[in-house]
PDB file of C-alpha atoms in Angstrom:
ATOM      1  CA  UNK L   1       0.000   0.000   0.000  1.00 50.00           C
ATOM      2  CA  UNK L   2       0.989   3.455  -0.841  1.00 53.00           C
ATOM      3  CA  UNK L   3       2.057   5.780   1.776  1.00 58.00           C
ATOM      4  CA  UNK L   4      -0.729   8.470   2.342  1.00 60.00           C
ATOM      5  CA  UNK L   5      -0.089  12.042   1.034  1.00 56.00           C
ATOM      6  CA  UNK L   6      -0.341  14.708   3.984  1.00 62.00           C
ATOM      7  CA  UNK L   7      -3.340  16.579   3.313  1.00 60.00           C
ATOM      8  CA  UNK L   8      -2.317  20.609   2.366  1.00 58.00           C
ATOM      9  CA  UNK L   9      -3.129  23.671   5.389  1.00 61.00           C
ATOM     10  CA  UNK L  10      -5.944  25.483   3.741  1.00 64.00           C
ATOM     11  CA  UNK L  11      -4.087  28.585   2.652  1.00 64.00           C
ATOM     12  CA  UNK L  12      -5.576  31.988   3.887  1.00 74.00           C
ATOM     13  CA  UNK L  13      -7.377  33.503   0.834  1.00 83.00           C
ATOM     14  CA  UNK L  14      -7.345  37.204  -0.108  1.00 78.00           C
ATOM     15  CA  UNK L  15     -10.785  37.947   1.475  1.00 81.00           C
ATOM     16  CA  UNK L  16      -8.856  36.831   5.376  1.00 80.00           C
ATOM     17  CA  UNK L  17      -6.128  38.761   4.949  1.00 81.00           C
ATOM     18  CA  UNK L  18      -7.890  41.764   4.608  1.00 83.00           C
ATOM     19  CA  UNK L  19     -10.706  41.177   6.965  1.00 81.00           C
ATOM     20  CA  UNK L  20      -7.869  40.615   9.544  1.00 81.00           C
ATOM     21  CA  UNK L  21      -5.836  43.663   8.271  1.00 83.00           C
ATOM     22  CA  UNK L  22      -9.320  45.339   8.724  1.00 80.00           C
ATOM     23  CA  UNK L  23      -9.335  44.390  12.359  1.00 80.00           C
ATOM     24  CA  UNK L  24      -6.354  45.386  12.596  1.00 82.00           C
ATOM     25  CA  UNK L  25      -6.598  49.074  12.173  1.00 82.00           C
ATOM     26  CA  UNK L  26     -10.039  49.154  13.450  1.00 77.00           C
ATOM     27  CA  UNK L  27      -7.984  48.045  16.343  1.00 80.00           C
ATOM     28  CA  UNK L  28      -5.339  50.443  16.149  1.00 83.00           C
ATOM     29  CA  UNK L  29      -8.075  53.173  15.793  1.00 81.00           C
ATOM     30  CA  UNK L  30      -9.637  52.302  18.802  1.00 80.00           C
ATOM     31  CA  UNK L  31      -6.693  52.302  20.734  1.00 83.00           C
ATOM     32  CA  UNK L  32      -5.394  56.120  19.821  1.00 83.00           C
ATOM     33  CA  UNK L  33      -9.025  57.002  20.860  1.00 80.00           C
ATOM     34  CA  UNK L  34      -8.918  55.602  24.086  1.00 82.00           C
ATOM     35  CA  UNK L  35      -5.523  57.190  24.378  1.00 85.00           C
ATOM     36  CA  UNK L  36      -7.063  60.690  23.335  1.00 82.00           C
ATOM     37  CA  UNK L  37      -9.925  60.155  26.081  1.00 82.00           C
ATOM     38  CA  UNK L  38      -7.341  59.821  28.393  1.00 85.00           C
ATOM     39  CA  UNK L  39      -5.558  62.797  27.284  1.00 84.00           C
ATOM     40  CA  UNK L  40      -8.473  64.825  28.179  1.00 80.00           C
ATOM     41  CA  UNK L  41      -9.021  63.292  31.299  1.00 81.00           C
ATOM     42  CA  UNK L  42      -5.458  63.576  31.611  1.00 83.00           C
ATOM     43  CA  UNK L  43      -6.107  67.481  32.565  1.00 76.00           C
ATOM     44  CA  UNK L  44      -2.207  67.856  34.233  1.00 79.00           C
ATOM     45  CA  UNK L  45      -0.537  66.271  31.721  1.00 79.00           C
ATOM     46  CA  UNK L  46       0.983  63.992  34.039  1.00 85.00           C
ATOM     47  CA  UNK L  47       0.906  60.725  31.934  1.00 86.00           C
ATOM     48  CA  UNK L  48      -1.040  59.307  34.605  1.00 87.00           C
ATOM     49  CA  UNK L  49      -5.053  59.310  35.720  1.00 84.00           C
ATOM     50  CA  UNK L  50      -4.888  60.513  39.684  1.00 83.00           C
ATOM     51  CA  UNK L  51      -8.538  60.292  41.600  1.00 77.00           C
ATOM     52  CA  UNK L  52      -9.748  63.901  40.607  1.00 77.00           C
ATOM     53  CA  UNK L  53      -9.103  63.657  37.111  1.00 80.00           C
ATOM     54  CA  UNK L  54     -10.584  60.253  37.146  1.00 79.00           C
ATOM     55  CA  UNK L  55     -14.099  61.369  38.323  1.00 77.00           C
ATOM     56  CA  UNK L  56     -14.237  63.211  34.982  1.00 76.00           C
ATOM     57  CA  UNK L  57     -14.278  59.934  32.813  1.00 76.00           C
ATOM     58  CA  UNK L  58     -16.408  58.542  35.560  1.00 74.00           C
ATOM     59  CA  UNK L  59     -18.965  61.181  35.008  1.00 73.00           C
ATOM     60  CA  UNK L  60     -18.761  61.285  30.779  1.00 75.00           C
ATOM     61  CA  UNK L  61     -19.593  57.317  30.941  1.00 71.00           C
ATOM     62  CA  UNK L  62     -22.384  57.721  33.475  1.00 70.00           C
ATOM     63  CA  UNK L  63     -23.971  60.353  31.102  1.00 70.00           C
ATOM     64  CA  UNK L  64     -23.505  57.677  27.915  1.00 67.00           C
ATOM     65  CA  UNK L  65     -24.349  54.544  30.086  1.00 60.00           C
ATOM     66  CA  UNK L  66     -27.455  54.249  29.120  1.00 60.00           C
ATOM     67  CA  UNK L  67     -27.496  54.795  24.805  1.00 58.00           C
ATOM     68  CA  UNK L  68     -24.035  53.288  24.441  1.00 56.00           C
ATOM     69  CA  UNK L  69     -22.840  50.780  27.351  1.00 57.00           C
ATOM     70  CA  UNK L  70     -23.976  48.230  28.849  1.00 59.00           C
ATOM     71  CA  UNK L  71     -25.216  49.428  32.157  1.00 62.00           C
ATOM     72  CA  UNK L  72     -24.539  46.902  34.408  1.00 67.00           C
ATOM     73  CA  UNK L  73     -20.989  46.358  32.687  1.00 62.00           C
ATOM     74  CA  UNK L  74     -20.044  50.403  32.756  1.00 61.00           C
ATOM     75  CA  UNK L  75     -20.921  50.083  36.578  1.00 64.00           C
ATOM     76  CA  UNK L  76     -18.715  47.393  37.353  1.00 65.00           C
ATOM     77  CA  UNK L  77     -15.882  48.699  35.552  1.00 63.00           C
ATOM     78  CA  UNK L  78     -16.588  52.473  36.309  1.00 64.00           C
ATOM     79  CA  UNK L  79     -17.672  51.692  40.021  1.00 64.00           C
ATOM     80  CA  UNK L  80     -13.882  51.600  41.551  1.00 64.00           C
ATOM     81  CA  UNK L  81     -10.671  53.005  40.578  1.00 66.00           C
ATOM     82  CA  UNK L  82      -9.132  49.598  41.577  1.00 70.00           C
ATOM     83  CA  UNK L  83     -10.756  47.786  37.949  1.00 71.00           C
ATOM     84  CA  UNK L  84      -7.963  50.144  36.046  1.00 75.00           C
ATOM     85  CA  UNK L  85      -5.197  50.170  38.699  1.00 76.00           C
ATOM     86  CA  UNK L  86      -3.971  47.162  38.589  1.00 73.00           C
ATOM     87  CA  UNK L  87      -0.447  48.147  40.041  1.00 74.00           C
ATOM     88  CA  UNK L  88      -2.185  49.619  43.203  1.00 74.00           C
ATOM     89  CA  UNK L  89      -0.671  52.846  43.170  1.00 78.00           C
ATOM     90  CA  UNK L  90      -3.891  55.190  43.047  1.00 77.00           C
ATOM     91  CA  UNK L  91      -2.452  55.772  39.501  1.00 84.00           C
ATOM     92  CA  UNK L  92      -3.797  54.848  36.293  1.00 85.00           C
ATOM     93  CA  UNK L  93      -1.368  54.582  33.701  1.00 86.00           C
ATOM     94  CA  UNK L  94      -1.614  54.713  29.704  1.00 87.00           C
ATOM     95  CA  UNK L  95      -1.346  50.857  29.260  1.00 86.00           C
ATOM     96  CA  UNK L  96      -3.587  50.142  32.441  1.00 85.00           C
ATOM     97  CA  UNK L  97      -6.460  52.579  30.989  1.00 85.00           C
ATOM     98  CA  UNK L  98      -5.782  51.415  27.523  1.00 84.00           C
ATOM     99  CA  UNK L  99      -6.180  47.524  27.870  1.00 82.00           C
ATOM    100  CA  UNK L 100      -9.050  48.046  30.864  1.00 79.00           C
ATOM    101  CA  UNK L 101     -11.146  50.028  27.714  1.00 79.00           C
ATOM    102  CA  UNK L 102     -10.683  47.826  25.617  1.00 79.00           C
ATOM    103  CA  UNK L 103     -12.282  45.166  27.587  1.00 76.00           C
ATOM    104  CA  UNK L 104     -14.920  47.704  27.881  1.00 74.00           C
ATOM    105  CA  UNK L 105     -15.647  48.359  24.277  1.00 72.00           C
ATOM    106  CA  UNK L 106     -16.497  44.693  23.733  1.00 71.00           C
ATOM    107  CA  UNK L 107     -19.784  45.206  25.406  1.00 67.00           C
ATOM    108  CA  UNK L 108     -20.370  48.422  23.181  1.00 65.00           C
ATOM    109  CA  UNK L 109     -23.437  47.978  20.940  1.00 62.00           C
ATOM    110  CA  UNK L 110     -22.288  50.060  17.968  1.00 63.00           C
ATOM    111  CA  UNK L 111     -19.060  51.233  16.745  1.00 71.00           C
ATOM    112  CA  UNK L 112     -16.430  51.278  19.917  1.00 68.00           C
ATOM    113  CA  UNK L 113     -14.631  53.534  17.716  1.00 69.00           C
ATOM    114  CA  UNK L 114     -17.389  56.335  17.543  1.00 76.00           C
ATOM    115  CA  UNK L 115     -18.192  55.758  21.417  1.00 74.00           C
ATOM    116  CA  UNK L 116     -14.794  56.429  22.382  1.00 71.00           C
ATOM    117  CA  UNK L 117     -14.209  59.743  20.275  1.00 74.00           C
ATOM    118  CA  UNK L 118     -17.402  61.178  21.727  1.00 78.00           C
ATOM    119  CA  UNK L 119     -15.971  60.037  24.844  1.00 75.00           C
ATOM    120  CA  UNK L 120     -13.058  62.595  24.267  1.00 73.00           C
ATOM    121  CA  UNK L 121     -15.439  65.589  22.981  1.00 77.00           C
ATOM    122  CA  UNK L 122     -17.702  64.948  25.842  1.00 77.00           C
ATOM    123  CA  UNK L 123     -14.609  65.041  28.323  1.00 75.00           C
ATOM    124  CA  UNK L 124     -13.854  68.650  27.188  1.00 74.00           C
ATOM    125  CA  UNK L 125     -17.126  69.918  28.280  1.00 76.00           C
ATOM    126  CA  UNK L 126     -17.370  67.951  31.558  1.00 72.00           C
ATOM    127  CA  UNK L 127     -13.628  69.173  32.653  1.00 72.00           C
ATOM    128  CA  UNK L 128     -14.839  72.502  31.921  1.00 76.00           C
ATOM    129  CA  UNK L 129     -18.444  72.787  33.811  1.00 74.00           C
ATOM    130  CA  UNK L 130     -16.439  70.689  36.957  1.00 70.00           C
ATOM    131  CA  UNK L 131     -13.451  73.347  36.931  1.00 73.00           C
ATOM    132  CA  UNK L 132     -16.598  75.745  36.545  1.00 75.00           C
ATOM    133  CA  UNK L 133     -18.015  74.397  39.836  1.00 73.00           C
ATOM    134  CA  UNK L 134     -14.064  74.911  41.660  1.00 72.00           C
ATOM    135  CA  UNK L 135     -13.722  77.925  40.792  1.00 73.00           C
ATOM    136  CA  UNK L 136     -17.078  79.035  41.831  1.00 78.00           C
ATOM    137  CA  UNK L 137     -16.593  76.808  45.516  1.00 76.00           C
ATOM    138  CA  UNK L 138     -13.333  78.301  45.867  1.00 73.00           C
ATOM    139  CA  UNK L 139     -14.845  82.369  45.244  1.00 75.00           C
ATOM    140  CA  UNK L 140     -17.493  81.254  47.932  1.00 73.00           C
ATOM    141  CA  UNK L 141     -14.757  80.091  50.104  1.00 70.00           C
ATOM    142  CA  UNK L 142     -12.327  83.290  49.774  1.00 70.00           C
ATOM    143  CA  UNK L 143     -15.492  85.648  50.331  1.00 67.00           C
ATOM    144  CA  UNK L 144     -15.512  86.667  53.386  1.00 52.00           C
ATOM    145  CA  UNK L 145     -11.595  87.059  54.161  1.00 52.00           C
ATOM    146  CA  UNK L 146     -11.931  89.385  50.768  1.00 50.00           C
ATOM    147  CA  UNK L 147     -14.564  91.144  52.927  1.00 49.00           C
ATOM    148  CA  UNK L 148     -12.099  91.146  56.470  1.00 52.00           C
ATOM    149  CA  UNK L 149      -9.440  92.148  54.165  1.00 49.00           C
ATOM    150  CA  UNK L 150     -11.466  95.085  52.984  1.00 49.00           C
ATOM    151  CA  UNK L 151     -12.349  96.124  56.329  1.00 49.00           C
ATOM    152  CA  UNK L 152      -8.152  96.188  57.458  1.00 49.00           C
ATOM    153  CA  UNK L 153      -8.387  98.541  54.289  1.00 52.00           C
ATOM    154  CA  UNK L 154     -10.495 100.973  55.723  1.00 50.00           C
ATOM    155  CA  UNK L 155      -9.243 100.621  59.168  1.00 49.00           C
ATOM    156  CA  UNK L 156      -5.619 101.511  57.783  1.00 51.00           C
ATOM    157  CA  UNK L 157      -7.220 104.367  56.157  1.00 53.00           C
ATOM    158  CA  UNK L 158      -8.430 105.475  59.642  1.00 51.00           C
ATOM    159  CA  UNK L 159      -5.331 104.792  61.568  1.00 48.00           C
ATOM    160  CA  UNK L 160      -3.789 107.324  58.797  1.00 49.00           C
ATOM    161  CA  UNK L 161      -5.909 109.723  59.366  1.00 50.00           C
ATOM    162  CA  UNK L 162      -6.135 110.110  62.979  1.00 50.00           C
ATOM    163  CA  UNK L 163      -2.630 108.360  64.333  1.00 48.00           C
ATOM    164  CA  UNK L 164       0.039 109.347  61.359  1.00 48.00           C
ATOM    165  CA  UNK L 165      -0.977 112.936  60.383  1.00 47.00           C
ATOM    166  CA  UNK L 166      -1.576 114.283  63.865  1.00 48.00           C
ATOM    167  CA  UNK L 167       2.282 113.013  65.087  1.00 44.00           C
ATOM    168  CA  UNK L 168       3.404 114.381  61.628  1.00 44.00           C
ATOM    169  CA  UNK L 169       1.851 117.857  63.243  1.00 45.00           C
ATOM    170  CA  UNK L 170       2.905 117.273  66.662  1.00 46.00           C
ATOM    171  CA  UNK L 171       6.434 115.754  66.042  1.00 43.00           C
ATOM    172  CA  UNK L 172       7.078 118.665  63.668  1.00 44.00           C
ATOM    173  CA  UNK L 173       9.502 120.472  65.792  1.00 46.00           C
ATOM    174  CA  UNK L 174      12.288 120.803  63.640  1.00 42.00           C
ATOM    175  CA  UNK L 175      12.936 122.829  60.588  1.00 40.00           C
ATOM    176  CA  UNK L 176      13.216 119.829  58.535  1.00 43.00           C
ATOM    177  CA  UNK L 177      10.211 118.364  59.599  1.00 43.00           C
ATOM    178  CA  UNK L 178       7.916 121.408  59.388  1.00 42.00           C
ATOM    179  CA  UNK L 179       9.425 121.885  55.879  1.00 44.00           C
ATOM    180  CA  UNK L 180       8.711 118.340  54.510  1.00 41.00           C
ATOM    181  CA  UNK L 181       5.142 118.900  55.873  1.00 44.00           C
ATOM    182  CA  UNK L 182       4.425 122.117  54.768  1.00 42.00           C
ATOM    183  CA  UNK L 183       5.861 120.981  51.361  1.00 42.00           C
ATOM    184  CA  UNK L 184       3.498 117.976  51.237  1.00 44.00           C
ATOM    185  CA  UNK L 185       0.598 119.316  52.675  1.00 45.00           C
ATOM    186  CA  UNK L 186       1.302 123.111  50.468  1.00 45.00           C
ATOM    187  CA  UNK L 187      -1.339 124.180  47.484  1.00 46.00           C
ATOM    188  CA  UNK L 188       0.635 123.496  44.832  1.00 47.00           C
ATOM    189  CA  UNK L 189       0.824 119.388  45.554  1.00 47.00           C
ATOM    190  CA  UNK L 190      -3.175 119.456  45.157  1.00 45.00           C
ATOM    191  CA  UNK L 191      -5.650 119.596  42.802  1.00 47.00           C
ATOM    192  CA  UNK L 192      -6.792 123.155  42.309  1.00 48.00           C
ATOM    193  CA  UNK L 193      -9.523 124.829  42.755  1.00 47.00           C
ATOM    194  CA  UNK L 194     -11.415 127.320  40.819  1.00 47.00           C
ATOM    195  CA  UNK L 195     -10.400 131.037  42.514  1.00 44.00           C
ATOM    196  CA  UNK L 196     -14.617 131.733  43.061  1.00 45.00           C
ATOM    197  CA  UNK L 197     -14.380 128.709  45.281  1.00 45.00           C
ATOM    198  CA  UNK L 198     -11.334 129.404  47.264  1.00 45.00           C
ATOM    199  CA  UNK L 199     -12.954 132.712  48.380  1.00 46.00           C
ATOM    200  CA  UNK L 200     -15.818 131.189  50.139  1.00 48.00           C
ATOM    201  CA  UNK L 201     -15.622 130.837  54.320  1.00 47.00           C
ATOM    202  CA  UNK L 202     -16.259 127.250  53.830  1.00 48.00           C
ATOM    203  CA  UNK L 203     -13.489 126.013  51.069  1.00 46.00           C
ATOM    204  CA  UNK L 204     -11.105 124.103  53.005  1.00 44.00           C
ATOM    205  CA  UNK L 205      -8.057 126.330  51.636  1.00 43.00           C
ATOM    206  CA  UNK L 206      -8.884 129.331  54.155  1.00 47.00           C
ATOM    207  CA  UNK L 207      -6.568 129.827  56.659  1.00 47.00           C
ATOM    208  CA  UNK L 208      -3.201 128.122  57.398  1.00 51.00           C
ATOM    209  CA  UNK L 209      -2.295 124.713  55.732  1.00 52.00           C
ATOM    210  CA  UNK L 210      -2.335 122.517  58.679  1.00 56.00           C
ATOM    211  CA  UNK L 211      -5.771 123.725  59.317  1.00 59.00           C
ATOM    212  CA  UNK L 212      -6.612 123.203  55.653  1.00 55.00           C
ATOM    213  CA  UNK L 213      -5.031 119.617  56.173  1.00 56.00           C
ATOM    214  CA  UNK L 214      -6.891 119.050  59.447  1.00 61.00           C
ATOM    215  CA  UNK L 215     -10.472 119.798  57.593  1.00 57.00           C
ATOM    216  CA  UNK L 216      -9.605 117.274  54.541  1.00 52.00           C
ATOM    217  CA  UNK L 217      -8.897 114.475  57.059  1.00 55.00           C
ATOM    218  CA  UNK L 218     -11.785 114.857  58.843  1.00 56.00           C
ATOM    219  CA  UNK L 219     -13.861 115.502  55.705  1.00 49.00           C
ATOM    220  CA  UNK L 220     -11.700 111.763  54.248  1.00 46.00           C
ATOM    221  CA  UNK L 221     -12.266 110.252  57.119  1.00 45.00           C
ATOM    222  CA  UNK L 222     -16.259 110.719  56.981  1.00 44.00           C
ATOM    223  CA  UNK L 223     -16.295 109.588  53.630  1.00 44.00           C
ATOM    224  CA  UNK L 224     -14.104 106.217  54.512  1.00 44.00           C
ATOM    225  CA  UNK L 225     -16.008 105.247  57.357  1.00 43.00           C
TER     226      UNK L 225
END
């Protein structure tokens, strides 16, 4: 009897190798997707997912849970940070987020590839509306020292006014003094007036300068307090 030939490997026709080169780059499509939803997320460009930045993807697949995943599935994987950190460093790396999504997208009813770049857009927007939210917890926060610091304002206005000018006037005992004040506190280093307005008894100009002076800070100090 003649030896029996070995029967040929069924050689991989034309229409394989391009469904599998198809799946291929479908595959390599869906991966720089996932990695430009985690650039969003990504908002310190640290090359890693912390906790904070985290809740943002959590929040963009709760709002597409129900039209695109699989509820219970985007639950389980969403729920914890632990289902992407597998090293257990509270950090989700590139390759940790990339291989957990893809998991994910197998329980994606339409194109993964579409879900995930809407994924990226929607990031944008969320970031934005939660930095929104900081920024407006943070100006609620800061609100009343703002206030407090106002009040040291006013109170440093008053201390001028009724500590610093009077020992100016009362410490004035030498010439150089009295000329420094009399040069600061002299016409000329003001705004001037209109001559009809000087000659009235009430303008504050009448008289000597440091009784001039001593009217403006008491008229100053009614206005700032």
């Amino acid at each position: 009897m003649g030896k029996q030939g070995r029967k040929k490997k069924r050689g991989s026709t034309l229409a394989d190798k391009i469904e599998s080169r198809r799946l291929r780059y479908n595959n390599q499509r869906l991966e720089r997707a996932i990695l430009t939803f985690f650039a969003a997320c990504d908002e310190d460009d640290s090359g890693f997912l912390e906790a904070h930045e985290f809740v943002i993807a959590q929040a963009v697949i709760a709002e597409m849970a129900g039209n695109a995943f699989d509820d219970d599935a985007a639950n389980d994987m969403f729920a914890d940070v632990r289902k992407f950190d597998k090293s257990g460093d509270n950090l989700v790396s590139p390759k940790e987020f990339k291989q957990t999504m893809m998991e994910m997208c197998e329980v994606i009813p339409r194109n993964a590839e579409e879900i995930i770049q809407e994924l990226a857009q929607r990031t944008a927007t969320v970031a934005m509306q939660m930095r929104r939210e900081v920024v407006m917890v943070l100006r609620k926060f800061f609100k009343a020292p703002c206030h407090a610091l106002l009040h040291r304002t006013v109170w440093c206005r008053i201390a001028m006014h009724r500590l610093i000018w009077p020992w100016i006037w009362t410490t004035a005992d030498t010439w150089t003094k009295t000329r420094w004040s009399c040069w600061w506190t002299s016409p000329r280093n003001v705004p001037s007036r209109p001559l009809a307005s000087r000659r009235r008894s009430s303008s504050p100009w009448r008289g000597s300068t440091r009784a001039a002076m001593e009217r403006l800070s008491s008229r100053s100090l009614w206005i700032t307090s």
